[in-house]
Each structure stands twice: as C-alpha cells, then as structure tokens.
Short mmCIF file of C-alpha atoms in Angstrom, two decimals:
data_model
loop_
_atom_site.label_atom_id
_atom_site.label_comp_id
_atom_site.label_asym_id
_atom_site.label_seq_id
_atom_site.Cartn_x
_atom_site.Cartn_y
_atom_site.Cartn_z
CA UNK G 319 64.00 114.02 87.76
CA UNK G 320 66.69 112.88 85.28
CA UNK G 321 70.41 112.67 85.84
CA UNK G 322 73.30 112.40 83.34
CA UNK G 323 76.45 111.35 83.94
CA UNK G 324 79.71 112.56 82.48
CA UNK G 325 82.50 110.23 82.13
CA UNK G 326 86.19 111.28 80.52
CA UNK G 327 87.47 108.39 78.61
CA UNK G 328 90.95 107.82 77.10
CA UNK G 329 91.04 105.02 74.64
CA UNK G 330 94.20 104.55 73.31
CA UNK G 331 97.33 104.25 75.75
CA UNK G 332 95.87 105.03 78.77
CA UNK G 333 96.87 104.55 82.68
CA UNK G 334 100.56 104.21 81.48
CA UNK G 335 101.87 104.05 85.79
CA UNK G 336 100.84 100.40 84.63
CA UNK G 337 102.80 100.31 82.13
CA UNK G 338 105.77 98.29 84.62
CA UNK G 339 103.24 95.09 84.91
CA UNK G 340 100.78 95.92 81.97
CA UNK G 341 101.18 95.83 77.68
CA UNK G 342 99.43 99.20 75.90
CA UNK G 343 97.09 96.73 74.61
CA UNK G 344 96.59 95.23 78.01
CA UNK G 345 96.03 98.73 79.73
CA UNK G 346 93.85 99.40 77.27
CA UNK G 347 91.47 96.26 77.99
CA UNK G 348 92.37 97.05 81.45
CA UNK G 349 90.94 100.63 81.79
CA UNK G 350 87.95 99.22 79.19
CA UNK G 351 86.90 96.69 81.79
CA UNK G 352 86.83 99.53 84.56
CA UNK G 353 84.95 101.78 82.37
CA UNK G 354 82.39 99.02 81.82
CA UNK G 355 82.33 98.44 86.05
CA UNK G 356 81.31 102.27 86.58
CA UNK G 357 79.19 102.45 83.73
CA UNK G 358 77.13 99.74 85.07
CA UNK G 359 77.02 101.07 88.67
CA UNK G 360 76.30 104.57 86.83
CA UNK G 361 73.40 103.04 84.68
CA UNK G 362 71.43 100.73 88.14
CA UNK G 363 71.44 104.27 89.66
CA UNK G 364 69.24 105.72 87.38
CA UNK G 365 71.76 108.23 85.97
CA UNK G 366 72.22 108.16 81.63
CA UNK G 367 75.73 108.20 80.99
CA UNK G 368 78.22 110.77 78.29
CA UNK G 369 81.95 109.66 77.33
CA UNK G 370 84.00 112.40 76.89
CA UNK G 371 86.64 110.55 74.90
CA UNK G 372 90.01 111.21 73.57
CA UNK G 373 89.73 109.31 70.50
CA UNK G 374 87.09 107.77 68.75
CA UNK G 375 84.98 104.98 70.54
CA UNK G 376 81.84 103.45 71.24
CA UNK G 377 79.96 101.75 73.63
CA UNK G 378 76.67 99.78 74.13
CA UNK G 379 75.58 101.71 76.64
CA UNK G 380 76.32 105.04 76.95
CA UNK G 381 76.81 108.16 74.45
CA UNK G 382 79.88 109.56 73.24
CA UNK G 383 81.99 112.96 72.50
CA UNK G 384 84.91 113.01 70.94
CA UNK G 385 87.13 115.55 72.61
CA UNK G 386 90.52 117.02 71.50
CA UNK G 387 90.57 119.73 74.03
CA UNK G 388 92.36 118.92 77.59
CA UNK G 389 89.99 117.05 80.16
CA UNK G 390 89.05 120.03 82.02
CA UNK G 391 87.79 122.13 79.15
CA UNK G 392 85.96 118.64 77.44
CA UNK G 393 84.21 119.01 81.12
CA UNK G 394 83.20 122.47 80.71
CA UNK G 395 82.14 122.05 76.86
CA UNK G 396 79.36 119.56 78.19
CA UNK G 397 78.41 121.26 81.20
CA UNK G 398 77.74 124.11 78.82
CA UNK G 399 75.43 121.62 76.94
CA UNK G 400 73.69 120.26 80.49
CA UNK G 401 70.14 122.12 81.54
CA UNK G 402 69.97 118.77 84.54
CA UNK G 403 71.79 117.73 87.20
CA UNK G 404 75.41 116.51 86.47
CA UNK G 405 77.19 113.91 87.82
CA UNK G 406 80.87 113.91 86.79
CA UNK G 407 82.63 110.20 87.57
CA UNK G 408 85.93 109.43 86.99
CA UNK G 409 86.77 105.93 85.08
CA UNK G 410 88.85 104.33 87.28
CA UNK G 411 86.74 103.60 89.89
CA UNK G 412 85.81 100.30 90.01
CA UNK G 413 84.96 100.10 93.77
CA UNK G 414 81.93 102.39 92.95
CA UNK G 415 78.51 100.73 93.35
CA UNK G 416 74.99 101.98 92.53
CA UNK G 417 74.51 102.96 96.26
CA UNK G 418 77.44 104.72 96.41
CA UNK G 419 76.40 106.79 93.55
CA UNK G 420 73.34 107.65 94.87
CA UNK G 421 74.45 109.18 98.29
CA UNK G 422 75.56 111.99 95.75
CA UNK G 423 72.44 112.15 94.00
CA UNK G 424 70.26 112.38 96.62
CA UNK G 425 72.01 114.96 98.16
CA UNK G 426 70.12 118.01 99.84
CA UNK G 427 73.15 120.27 99.04
CA UNK G 428 73.57 121.85 95.93
CA UNK G 429 76.78 119.94 94.65
CA UNK G 430 78.23 117.02 96.23
CA UNK G 431 81.64 115.48 95.96
CA UNK G 432 84.33 112.56 96.70
CA UNK G 433 87.69 113.47 97.45
CA UNK G 434 90.40 110.94 96.03
CA UNK G 435 93.70 110.47 97.16
CA UNK G 436 96.47 113.01 97.27
CA UNK G 437 94.30 116.31 96.98
CA UNK G 438 92.23 114.69 93.75
CA UNK G 439 88.30 114.66 93.31
CA UNK G 440 87.07 111.50 92.15
CA UNK G 441 83.34 112.40 91.44
CA UNK G 442 81.09 115.70 91.50
CA UNK G 443 77.35 115.70 91.32
CA UNK G 444 75.98 119.23 90.25
CA UNK G 445 72.03 119.95 90.87
CA UNK G 446 72.23 123.51 88.61
CA UNK G 447 76.04 122.67 86.84
CA UNK G 448 76.05 125.63 84.66
CA UNK G 449 78.06 128.26 86.92
CA UNK G 450 80.50 125.71 88.25
CA UNK G 451 83.68 124.67 86.16
CA UNK G 452 86.14 121.79 86.25
CA UNK G 453 89.83 122.02 87.51
CA UNK G 454 90.91 118.69 87.69
CA UNK G 455 94.76 119.00 88.25
CA UNK G 456 97.49 119.58 91.59
CA UNK G 457 95.19 120.05 94.39
CA UNK G 458 91.60 119.78 92.61
CA UNK G 459 89.72 118.66 95.26
CA UNK G 460 90.55 122.64 97.23
CA UNK G 461 90.10 124.17 94.06
CA UNK G 462 86.67 122.39 93.34
CA UNK G 463 85.61 123.45 96.97
CA UNK G 464 86.53 126.97 96.07
CA UNK G 465 85.16 127.08 92.92
CA UNK G 466 81.86 125.81 94.92
CA UNK G 467 82.19 129.04 96.40
CA UNK G 468 82.25 131.89 94.47
CA UNK G 469 79.09 129.81 92.22
CA UNK G 470 77.46 129.96 96.60
CA UNK G 471 77.00 126.25 96.53
CA UNK G 472 76.25 123.95 99.42
CA UNK G 473 78.22 120.94 99.10
CA UNK G 474 78.17 117.58 100.91
CA UNK G 475 81.76 116.24 100.99
CA UNK G 476 80.71 112.43 100.94
CA UNK G 477 83.67 110.47 102.60
CA UNK G 478 84.16 106.85 100.67
CA UNK G 479 87.01 104.40 100.92
CA UNK G 480 85.37 102.64 97.17
CA UNK G 481 84.81 105.92 95.69
CA UNK G 482 87.93 107.64 96.72
CA UNK G 483 90.08 104.30 95.47
CA UNK G 484 91.10 105.43 92.03
CA UNK G 485 93.33 103.13 90.02
CA UNK G 486 96.72 104.49 89.21
CA UNK G 487 99.23 102.69 90.12
CA UNK G 488 100.38 98.59 90.85
CA UNK G 489 100.27 98.97 94.29
CA UNK G 490 95.64 99.84 93.65
CA UNK G 491 95.15 96.82 92.35
CA UNK G 492 95.40 95.53 95.33
CA UNK G 493 92.07 97.45 96.34
CA UNK G 494 90.53 95.53 93.19
CA UNK G 495 91.95 92.30 94.22
CA UNK G 496 90.63 92.33 98.17
CA UNK G 497 87.49 94.42 98.13
CA UNK G 498 86.26 94.41 94.23
CA UNK G 499 84.15 91.23 94.70
CA UNK G 500 81.72 90.88 91.83
CA UNK G 501 83.62 93.54 89.33
CA UNK G 502 84.65 92.45 85.89
CA UNK G 503 88.30 94.34 87.03
CA UNK G 504 88.94 91.96 89.41
CA UNK G 505 87.95 89.16 87.16
CA UNK G 506 89.85 90.89 84.53
CA UNK G 507 93.24 91.09 86.96
CA UNK G 508 92.40 87.10 88.00
CA UNK G 509 92.44 85.75 84.69
CA UNK G 510 95.38 87.99 84.05
CA UNK G 511 97.09 85.80 86.49
CA UNK G 512 97.60 88.76 88.97
CA UNK G 513 97.28 87.47 92.60
CA UNK G 514 97.90 89.36 95.84
CA UNK G 515 101.58 89.03 97.47
CA UNK G 516 102.69 89.84 101.21
CA UNK G 517 106.41 91.15 101.65
CA UNK G 518 108.67 89.96 104.73
CA UNK G 519 107.46 93.88 105.87
CA UNK G 520 103.90 92.24 105.85
CA UNK G 521 102.95 95.29 103.38
CA UNK G 522 100.49 93.78 100.67
CA UNK G 523 101.05 93.98 96.75
CA UNK G 524 100.08 92.22 93.48
CA UNK G 525 102.49 89.75 91.66
CA UNK G 526 101.88 88.46 87.99
CA UNK G 527 101.66 84.51 87.26
CA UNK G 528 104.53 83.96 84.63
CA UNK G 529 102.49 80.81 83.25
CA UNK G 530 99.21 83.37 82.39
CA UNK G 531 101.29 86.04 81.53
CA UNK G 532 102.68 84.22 78.62
CA UNK G 533 99.33 83.04 77.47
CA UNK U 1445 75.45 100.78 127.15
CA UNK U 1446 79.59 101.21 127.35
CA UNK U 1447 81.74 100.85 125.33
CA UNK U 1448 85.54 100.41 125.57
CA UNK U 1449 88.40 100.95 123.04
CA UNK U 1450 91.41 99.54 122.82
CA UNK U 1451 94.37 101.83 120.93
CA UNK U 1452 97.57 100.10 120.05
CA UNK U 1453 100.36 103.07 120.59
CA UNK U 1454 104.08 102.82 120.36
CA UNK U 1455 105.58 106.00 121.81
CA UNK U 1456 109.46 105.98 121.56
CA UNK U 1457 110.60 105.76 117.50
CA UNK U 1458 107.17 105.33 116.02
CA UNK U 1459 106.71 106.24 112.25
CA UNK U 1460 109.91 105.07 110.98
CA UNK U 1461 108.87 105.81 107.45
CA UNK U 1462 108.69 109.63 108.05
CA UNK U 1463 112.34 109.10 109.27
CA UNK U 1464 112.98 110.90 105.68
CA UNK U 1465 111.20 114.07 106.99
CA UNK U 1466 110.61 114.10 110.75
CA UNK U 1467 113.45 113.33 113.14
CA UNK U 1468 112.89 110.71 115.76
CA UNK U 1469 111.73 113.31 118.32
CA UNK U 1470 109.37 114.73 116.01
CA UNK U 1471 108.12 111.52 114.71
CA UNK U 1472 107.57 110.97 118.86
CA UNK U 1473 105.37 114.13 119.16
CA UNK U 1474 103.69 113.57 116.08
CA UNK U 1475 102.56 110.16 116.67
CA UNK U 1476 101.41 111.33 120.36
CA UNK U 1477 99.59 114.78 118.52
CA UNK U 1478 98.03 112.15 115.67
CA UNK U 1479 97.06 109.85 118.91
CA UNK U 1480 95.20 113.20 120.84
CA UNK U 1481 93.25 113.62 117.88
CA UNK U 1482 91.99 109.62 117.68
CA UNK U 1483 91.62 110.03 121.60
CA UNK U 1484 89.18 113.05 121.48
CA UNK U 1485 86.89 111.32 119.01
CA UNK U 1486 86.93 108.71 120.65
CA UNK U 1487 86.01 109.99 124.15
CA UNK U 1488 83.37 112.56 122.08
CA UNK U 1489 81.72 109.21 120.20
CA UNK U 1490 80.78 108.13 124.14
CA UNK U 1491 83.75 105.17 124.88
CA UNK U 1492 86.54 105.03 127.45
CA UNK U 1493 89.93 104.46 125.89
CA UNK U 1494 92.71 102.07 126.72
CA UNK U 1495 96.28 102.53 125.34
CA UNK U 1496 97.78 99.33 124.76
CA UNK U 1497 101.58 100.35 125.21
CA UNK U 1498 105.21 99.29 123.94
CA UNK U 1499 106.73 101.20 126.51
CA UNK U 1500 105.68 103.05 129.86
CA UNK U 1501 104.04 105.95 128.61
CA UNK U 1502 100.69 108.57 130.93
CA UNK U 1503 98.05 109.86 129.23
CA UNK U 1504 95.83 112.72 131.04
CA UNK U 1505 92.32 111.01 128.98
CA UNK U 1506 92.96 107.56 129.01
CA UNK U 1507 93.68 104.05 130.72
CA UNK U 1508 97.40 102.67 130.15
CA UNK U 1509 98.95 99.06 129.47
CA UNK U 1510 102.34 98.68 128.85
CA UNK U 1511 102.63 95.12 127.49
CA UNK U 1512 105.73 93.66 125.94
CA UNK U 1513 104.43 91.11 123.29
CA UNK U 1514 103.74 91.78 119.59
CA UNK U 1515 100.77 94.41 118.46
CA UNK U 1516 98.07 91.17 117.66
CA UNK U 1517 99.25 89.36 121.47
CA UNK U 1518 98.80 92.28 123.23
CA UNK U 1519 95.07 92.77 121.69
CA UNK U 1520 93.93 89.57 122.33
CA UNK U 1521 95.06 89.39 125.83
CA UNK U 1522 92.75 92.65 126.31
CA UNK U 1523 89.88 91.05 124.38
CA UNK U 1524 90.00 88.62 126.99
CA UNK U 1525 89.25 91.12 129.77
CA UNK U 1526 86.68 92.49 127.97
CA UNK U 1527 83.26 91.74 129.24
CA UNK U 1528 81.40 94.68 127.41
CA UNK U 1529 81.74 95.68 123.02
CA UNK U 1530 85.08 96.44 121.89
CA UNK U 1531 86.32 99.17 119.43
CA UNK U 1532 89.87 98.11 118.24
CA UNK U 1533 91.34 101.70 116.78
CA UNK U 1534 94.51 102.22 115.43
CA UNK U 1535 96.56 105.72 116.45
CA UNK U 1536 97.46 107.23 112.88
CA UNK U 1537 93.81 108.30 111.80
CA UNK U 1538 94.38 111.53 112.09
CA UNK U 1539 91.26 112.70 110.28
CA UNK U 1540 88.45 109.99 112.29
CA UNK U 1541 85.81 112.04 113.82
CA UNK U 1542 83.16 111.17 116.54
CA UNK U 1543 80.75 110.54 114.50
CA UNK U 1544 82.39 108.19 112.08
CA UNK U 1545 83.10 106.36 114.81
CA UNK U 1546 79.70 106.17 116.08
CA UNK U 1547 78.90 104.50 112.77
CA UNK U 1548 80.79 101.70 114.13
CA UNK U 1549 78.96 101.37 117.29
CA UNK U 1550 75.32 101.83 116.24
CA UNK U 1551 75.89 98.58 113.78
CA UNK U 1552 73.05 96.54 113.77
CA UNK U 1553 75.50 93.43 112.61
CA UNK U 1554 78.15 91.69 115.56
CA UNK U 1555 81.61 93.51 113.99
CA UNK U 1556 81.98 96.54 112.53
CA UNK U 1557 85.23 96.66 110.11
CA UNK U 1558 86.64 99.65 108.46
CA UNK U 1559 89.76 98.41 105.86
CA UNK U 1560 92.59 100.41 105.23
CA UNK U 1561 93.89 100.43 102.05
CA UNK U 1562 96.61 97.87 101.11
CA UNK U 1563 94.80 95.11 102.87
CA UNK U 1564 95.38 96.47 106.23
CA UNK U 1565 92.26 96.78 108.55
CA UNK U 1566 92.02 100.41 110.34
CA UNK U 1567 88.90 99.41 113.07
CA UNK U 1568 87.37 96.82 114.07
CA UNK U 1569 83.91 96.91 116.47
CA UNK U 1570 82.90 94.29 118.42
CA UNK U 1571 79.85 93.47 120.64
CA UNK U 1572 80.76 90.36 121.69
CA UNK U 1573 85.16 90.32 121.64
CA UNK U 1574 85.85 86.81 123.17
CA UNK U 1575 85.83 84.92 120.49
CA UNK U 1576 87.53 86.92 118.05
CA UNK U 1577 91.41 87.22 118.07
CA UNK U 1578 93.12 89.91 115.72
CA UNK U 1579 95.99 89.47 113.06
CA UNK U 1580 96.89 92.68 112.20
CA UNK U 1581 99.45 91.66 109.90
CA UNK U 1582 99.92 91.56 105.83
CA UNK U 1583 96.37 91.30 104.28
CA UNK U 1584 94.40 91.56 107.62
CA UNK U 1585 90.93 93.12 106.45
CA UNK U 1586 90.92 89.60 104.76
CA UNK U 1587 92.35 87.81 107.35
CA UNK U 1588 89.45 89.55 109.91
CA UNK U 1589 86.66 88.62 107.65
CA UNK U 1590 87.64 85.26 108.06
CA UNK U 1591 88.15 84.87 112.01
CA UNK U 1592 84.60 86.69 111.93
CA UNK U 1593 83.05 84.04 109.63
CA UNK U 1594 84.67 80.98 112.06
CA UNK U 1595 83.14 83.00 114.98
CA UNK U 1596 79.76 83.05 113.42
CA UNK U 1597 79.64 86.70 113.38
CA UNK U 1598 77.44 89.14 111.12
CA UNK U 1599 79.60 92.27 109.91
CA UNK U 1600 79.03 95.30 108.37
CA UNK U 1601 81.76 96.96 105.94
CA UNK U 1602 82.10 100.53 106.56
CA UNK U 1603 83.02 102.27 104.14
CA UNK U 1604 85.12 105.47 105.00
CA UNK U 1605 88.30 107.83 103.50
CA UNK U 1606 88.81 109.23 106.29
CA UNK U 1607 88.91 106.13 108.61
CA UNK U 1608 90.65 104.29 105.54
CA UNK U 1609 93.70 106.89 106.03
CA UNK U 1610 96.35 106.30 108.19
CA UNK U 1611 99.39 107.85 107.73
CA UNK U 1612 102.73 105.74 107.12
CA UNK U 1613 104.60 107.75 104.69
CA UNK U 1614 105.30 111.15 103.51
CA UNK U 1615 102.32 111.65 101.19
CA UNK U 1616 100.25 110.81 103.49
CA UNK U 1617 100.69 113.68 105.28
CA UNK U 1618 99.12 115.47 102.30
CA UNK U 1619 95.62 113.90 103.44
CA UNK U 1620 95.88 115.70 106.78
CA UNK U 1621 97.06 119.03 105.02
CA UNK U 1622 93.77 119.04 102.60
CA UNK U 1623 91.10 117.31 104.83
CA UNK U 1624 92.58 117.43 108.19
CA UNK U 1625 90.84 121.01 109.56
CA UNK U 1626 90.52 121.54 112.89
CA UNK U 1627 93.02 118.73 113.89
CA UNK U 1628 95.43 118.77 115.93
CA UNK U 1629 97.58 116.66 113.95
CA UNK U 1630 97.63 119.10 110.85
CA UNK U 1631 98.13 122.20 113.02
CA UNK U 1632 101.65 120.25 114.29
CA UNK U 1633 102.35 119.99 110.99
CA UNK U 1634 101.41 123.23 109.17
CA UNK U 1635 104.37 124.32 112.83
CA UNK U 1636 106.88 122.16 111.27
CA UNK U 1637 106.71 124.40 108.37
CA UNK U 1638 104.79 121.79 105.99
CA UNK U 1639 103.27 122.86 103.08
CA UNK U 1640 101.71 121.46 100.09
CA UNK U 1641 103.64 121.60 96.71
CA UNK U 1642 102.80 119.81 93.56
CA UNK U 1643 105.14 119.13 90.93
CA UNK U 1644 105.13 118.90 87.27
CA UNK U 1645 102.91 116.34 86.41
CA UNK U 1646 99.88 117.93 88.98
CA UNK U 1647 100.77 115.39 91.31
CA UNK U 1648 100.50 116.82 94.97
CA UNK U 1649 102.80 116.01 97.56
CA UNK U 1650 104.28 118.19 100.86
CA UNK U 1651 107.21 119.84 100.94
CA UNK U 1652 108.98 121.56 104.24
CA UNK U 1653 110.29 124.89 104.84
CA UNK U 1654 113.76 125.19 105.85
CA UNK U 1655 113.27 127.96 107.64
CA UNK U 1656 110.86 126.73 109.86
CA UNK U 1657 112.96 123.17 109.98
CA UNK U 1658 115.77 124.65 111.94
CA UNK U 1659 113.76 126.47 114.82
#
C-alpha cells in the first residue's frame, strides 16, 4: 500500500504568535526545524511527503508544490490529484512519532482524525480522499466530522497528547522541552537559550537565557 | 486484582481560574459534576474510589478522607495506607473514559503516568505504591519520572489527549463542549448557557448566553 502525506508549510514569516520571543529569522528557522521533525516521522512511518508551500522552498526529503491559494484550497487541490490514501498533517507537530502516524494509517475505518486543542484538527488520514474536502478553520474538528458523515465515511478519532500538541504560542514550547527528547525542535530551543521556568504559583513556562539570545 | 483510586477534591471555592465566568456556587457545582464524570469512569474501569477532600464532603459512590494537609501530603498519607495497586487521578478530567483508565491499570510496567499540559501530571498508576511519593507541583511530570527512577520502577508514559485535558481555565471549556459527548460536565455547561464562539481570527472559545446566566 502506498501512502502520501500532504504537509502545508509557510516558509516566510511563520508562527507570528511566537514573535514575542523569536525574531522573524528565528521563527523561520524554528518552523523549518519542526517541519524536519514531522517529515522524519512521516518518512519512517512509510509515507512519502509533499509540502504545500505558500512561497518557494526546497527540501531534500519531500516534493514541493507552491500554491498561492488558501490552506483549504491548496489541500483540496492536492486531494484532487491523489489516487492513493492521503495523510494531511500539520507542520507544527514536532512531538509526533512514526508509530503515532502508523496508528492512523493502520486504521480499519475509512478515515482517522486527530483533534488539536481548541477545536482544531491536527492530522487526517483518508483511505479514499477524493470525496473529502478540507475545512481547516475555526472548529474544524466538528466540521471535518460533519464532512466525513456527508461522505459516508466511518471515522476513527485518535486520542493522542503528542499529536494534539501543535506549537503556536510561547507556552506550547514547554511541551517540546518536557516531552521532546531526541527531537531537533528541542535541540533548537535549547541551543537558543530556552529553559523551563516555574512561577510562584507553580505554573511552568519557558524563559530565554539573555546571554545566548545575543549570540 | 483489586485496584483503588485516589481522587483529590476541593469542594469549597474550587477552580478559581474560572471565576471570570462562574460564581463560586457554580464553580462548586461544576467541580462536583466533573468529579462525577471521573468517578463514573473509575468505577466502570473496575476500580473503587476514595476522595481526598480538603473539607467535609459526601458522595454515594466513594469513600471520603478529609485531610487538612497539602495535596502531596494527603496523597502520600493515603499511599502509605495501601496494600494494593493505586491509581491517583485528578478530579478535573471529565473526558476520561473507563477504557482510558484500563490502558493504565493493564500496563505491564511498574507504573503508568499521563502527562497534563504545561508539565503537569494528570494520572499515575502504581502497582506497588509504598516506595513512591507524590510531588504534584510545578513540572511534576519530570519530578514523578525522577522519583520512579529512584524507586527502580519501569514506566509506561500514556499518550492521551482526553486524559491530558484538565479543566482549569475558560478556554479549556471548549474541549468539553467539543469532545464531551455524553458527559455530565457538558450537560452542565450547556444548561448553564455556554456555547462555542469563533472569533475573527478563527480561534474557538466559549461564550455564555446572557439570558440563561440570569436564570
């Protein structure tokens, strides 16, 4: 069986909610690092990968399609090209493992879906993508469940902390430092001077070492 | 095999980070409702339950121990009473299912642990609790992993979105409305007038219906 992964990726000025602690150049490097973690797990799971990029980009281990339209339009364009099962996976899931992805592609259902926090969708696996359409915005998990029902798809909802953890905000970096052993994304944060910081109420955050920041 | 669950519970003025949208009386009712969801899943999984309460409290389906000391001291006192495997589970995990808990109690390792978001620990299962000590504060996941190593325990890290989702803040209520089908906690929120609200950036939150709020 042949599986193909679609990974939307924004190489220019990505992850703007991290602007408070990372410069644009750093955010671009960090987004590429998270992408590399995702691609490594995708390839180890047995899938090949195509990046749907908003701007020109190159990568040794993936095909590239540069698309000017919105995220959903780019995904739906790509789904129309497929004649094989498709995995739609976000580029900001550095904790995902190859075994995690295999949980999806080995499903007995027509579709497997991983919710993200806050009503989102982080990963979708479709055995027959042609009827499906992506709707990544707002409460996309509920929207994707409704579209699956329209398609008559049986659905496997995959319960996973690692795959539900997308990295958007400063607090999300805690998850990489704590659970990201062996990931390039953790190495990136550590070499950029990030460490855990616990406030007086016992809440865990990250802080950046001023010395390394200026290097 | 006999399993016993320890559930720390604060009946008076709990969940203060929800004060922005729930009165003290409502927070107490909501905390009891989440507790009932947790107890129902604990009992269905085959465990019995003891509540470690900060104040006098009664419950039809659980034993009660009222303890004046801190959370960790209360848990460690209770672990010392045990001569059977123990499940320490937080009371604010309304999405947990009986099957989820069985993933822990069926582990082949000495201990199973479920991380919460932000470095926390949401559930611990211990086959032989006596050597262990709880340290629920700050980056407790890393602390519990270190204590397990001191005890010489093999550890199963359980990857679960449902079990990692503890309810502390307003945004967390989104998870109950979206993923809490069949839970009393979702019924509570719906009957209190809470619905999903999507802002102009596509982010999902909750809003409260003003009419129901005044009922």
